[in-house]
Coordinates of C-alpha atoms in Angstrom, one line a residue:
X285 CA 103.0 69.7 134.9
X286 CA 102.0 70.7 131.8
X287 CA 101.2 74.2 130.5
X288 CA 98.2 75.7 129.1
X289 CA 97.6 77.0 126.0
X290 CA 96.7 80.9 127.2
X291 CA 100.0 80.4 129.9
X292 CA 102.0 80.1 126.6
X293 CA 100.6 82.4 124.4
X294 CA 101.0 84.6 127.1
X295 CA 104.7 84.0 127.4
X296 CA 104.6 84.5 123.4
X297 CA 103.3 87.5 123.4
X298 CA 105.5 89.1 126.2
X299 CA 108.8 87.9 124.1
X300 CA 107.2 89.5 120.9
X301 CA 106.3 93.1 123.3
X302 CA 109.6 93.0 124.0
X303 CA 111.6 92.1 121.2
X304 CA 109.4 94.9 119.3
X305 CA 110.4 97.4 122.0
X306 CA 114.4 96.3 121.9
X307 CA 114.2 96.8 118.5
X308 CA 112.4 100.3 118.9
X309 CA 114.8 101.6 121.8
X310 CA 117.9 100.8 119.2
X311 CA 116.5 101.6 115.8
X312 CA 113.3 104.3 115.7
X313 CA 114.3 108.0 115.1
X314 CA 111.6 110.5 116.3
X315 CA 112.3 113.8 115.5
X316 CA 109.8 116.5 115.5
X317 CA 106.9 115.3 113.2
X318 CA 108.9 112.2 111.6
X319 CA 109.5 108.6 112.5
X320 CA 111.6 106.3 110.7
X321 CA 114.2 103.5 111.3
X322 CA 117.9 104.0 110.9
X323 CA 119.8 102.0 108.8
X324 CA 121.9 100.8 111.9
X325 CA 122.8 101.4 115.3
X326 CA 125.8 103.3 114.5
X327 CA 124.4 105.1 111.3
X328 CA 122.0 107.5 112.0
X329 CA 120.4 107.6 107.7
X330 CA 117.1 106.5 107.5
X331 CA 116.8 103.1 105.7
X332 CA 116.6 102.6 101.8
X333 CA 113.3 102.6 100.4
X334 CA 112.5 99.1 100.2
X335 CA 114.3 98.4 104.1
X336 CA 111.7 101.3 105.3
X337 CA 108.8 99.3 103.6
X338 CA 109.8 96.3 105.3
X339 CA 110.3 98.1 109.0
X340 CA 106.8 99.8 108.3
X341 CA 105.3 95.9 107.5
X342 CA 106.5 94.9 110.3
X343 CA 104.6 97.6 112.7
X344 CA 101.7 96.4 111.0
X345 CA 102.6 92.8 111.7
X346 CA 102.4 94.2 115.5
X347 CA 99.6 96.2 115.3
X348 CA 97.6 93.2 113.7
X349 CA 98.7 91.1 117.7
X350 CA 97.7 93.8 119.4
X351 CA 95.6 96.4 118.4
X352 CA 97.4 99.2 120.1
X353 CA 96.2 102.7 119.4
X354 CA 100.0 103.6 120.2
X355 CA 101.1 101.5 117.1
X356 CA 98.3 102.4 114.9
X357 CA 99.5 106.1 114.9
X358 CA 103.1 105.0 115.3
X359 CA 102.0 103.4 111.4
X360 CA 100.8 106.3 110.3
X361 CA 103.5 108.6 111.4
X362 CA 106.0 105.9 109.7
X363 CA 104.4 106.2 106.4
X364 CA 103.5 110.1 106.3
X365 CA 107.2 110.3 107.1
X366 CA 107.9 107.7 104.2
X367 CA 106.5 109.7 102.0
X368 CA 108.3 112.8 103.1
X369 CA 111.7 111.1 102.7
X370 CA 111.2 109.6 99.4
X371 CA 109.6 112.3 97.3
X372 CA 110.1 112.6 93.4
X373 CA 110.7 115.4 91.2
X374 CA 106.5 115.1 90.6
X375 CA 106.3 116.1 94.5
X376 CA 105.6 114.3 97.7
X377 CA 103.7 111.5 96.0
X378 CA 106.0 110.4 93.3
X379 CA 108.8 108.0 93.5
X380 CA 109.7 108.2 89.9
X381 CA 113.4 108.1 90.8
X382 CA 112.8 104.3 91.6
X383 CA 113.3 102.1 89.3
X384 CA 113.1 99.2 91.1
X385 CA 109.7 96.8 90.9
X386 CA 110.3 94.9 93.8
X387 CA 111.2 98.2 95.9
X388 CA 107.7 99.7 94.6
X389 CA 105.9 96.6 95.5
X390 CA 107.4 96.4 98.9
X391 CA 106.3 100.2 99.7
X392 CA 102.5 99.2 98.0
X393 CA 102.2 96.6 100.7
X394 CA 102.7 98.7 103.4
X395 CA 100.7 101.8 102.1
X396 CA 98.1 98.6 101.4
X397 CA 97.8 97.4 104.7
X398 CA 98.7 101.4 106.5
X399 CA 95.1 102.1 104.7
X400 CA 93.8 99.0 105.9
X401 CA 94.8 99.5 109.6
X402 CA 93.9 103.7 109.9
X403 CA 91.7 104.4 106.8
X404 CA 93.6 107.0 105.3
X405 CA 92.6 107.4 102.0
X406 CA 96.0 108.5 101.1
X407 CA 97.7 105.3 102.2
X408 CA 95.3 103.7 99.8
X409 CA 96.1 106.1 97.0
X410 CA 99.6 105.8 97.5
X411 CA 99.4 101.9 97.4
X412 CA 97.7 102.2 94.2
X413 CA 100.3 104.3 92.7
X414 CA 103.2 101.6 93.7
X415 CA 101.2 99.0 91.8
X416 CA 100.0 100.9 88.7
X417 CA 103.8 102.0 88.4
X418 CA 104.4 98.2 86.9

C-alpha cells in the first residue's frame, strides 16, 4: 500500500514537534523574564555566544514549520535574554568583548531572522551592529 504525500509529511512533522520538545524538556532554562539553553544537561551555564546564536536559529528554523505564536514569543524572549547575557562595557547592546567574526555573524543571523519573524526593530538594529562590527 503505498503512502501519501500529506500521511508522510504528517509523520515528518510529528518527529520534528517532538524532537523540538525533547530537546526543550532537557535543555531550555526559564527563569523569571529569561530563556536560554544550557550548555548541557548536567551544566546548568547558559551556552557561549555563538552556541546561543545557533539554539536561537534553530527556534526560528521551527517557527518557520509552524508558525506558532508560542515559538514566535519563545524567539523573542531567547534573544531579549541574549542580549541581557552578553552585554559589553558600552551597555546592553555592545558585544565589544567579542572578538570573534564568525561568533558576530552567527548572533547577526538570528537577530536577522528574530526581526524578520516578530518585527522588532531592535532585533533588526542589533543585526546590523553584528555585521557593521566586520
Amino acid at each position: 500500500m503505498a503512502i501519501g504525500p500529506s500521511a508522510l509529511l504528517s509523520d515528518v512533522n510529528a518527529n520534528a514537534d517532538a524532537a523540538f520538545n525533547a530537546y526543550n524538556t532537557s535543555f531550555l532554562v526559564t527563569s523569571a523574564n529569561t530563556q536560554y539553553y544550557k550548555e548541557a544537561l548536567n551544566v546548568p551555564s547558559k551556552d557561549y555566544f555563538w552556541r546561543q546564536a545557533l539554539d536561537i536559529q534553530m527556534v526560528e528554523d521551527v517557527f518557520l514549520r509552524t508558525k506558532s505564536s508560542a515559538h514566535r514569543t519563545l524567539i523573542t524572549n531567547l534573544l531579549n535574554t541574549f542580549l541581557q547575557q552578553n552585554q559589553g562595557s558600552g551597555g546592553l547592546y555592545h558585544w565589544n568583548w567579542n572578538e570573534y567574526n564568525d561568533d558576530l555573524q552567527w548572533a547577526g543571523i538570528a537577530f536577522a531572522r528574530g526581526y524578520q519573524i516578530t518585527g522588532n526593530t531592535t532585533f533588526l538594529s542589533q543585526a546590523q551592529y553584528a555585521f557593521n562590527r566586520l
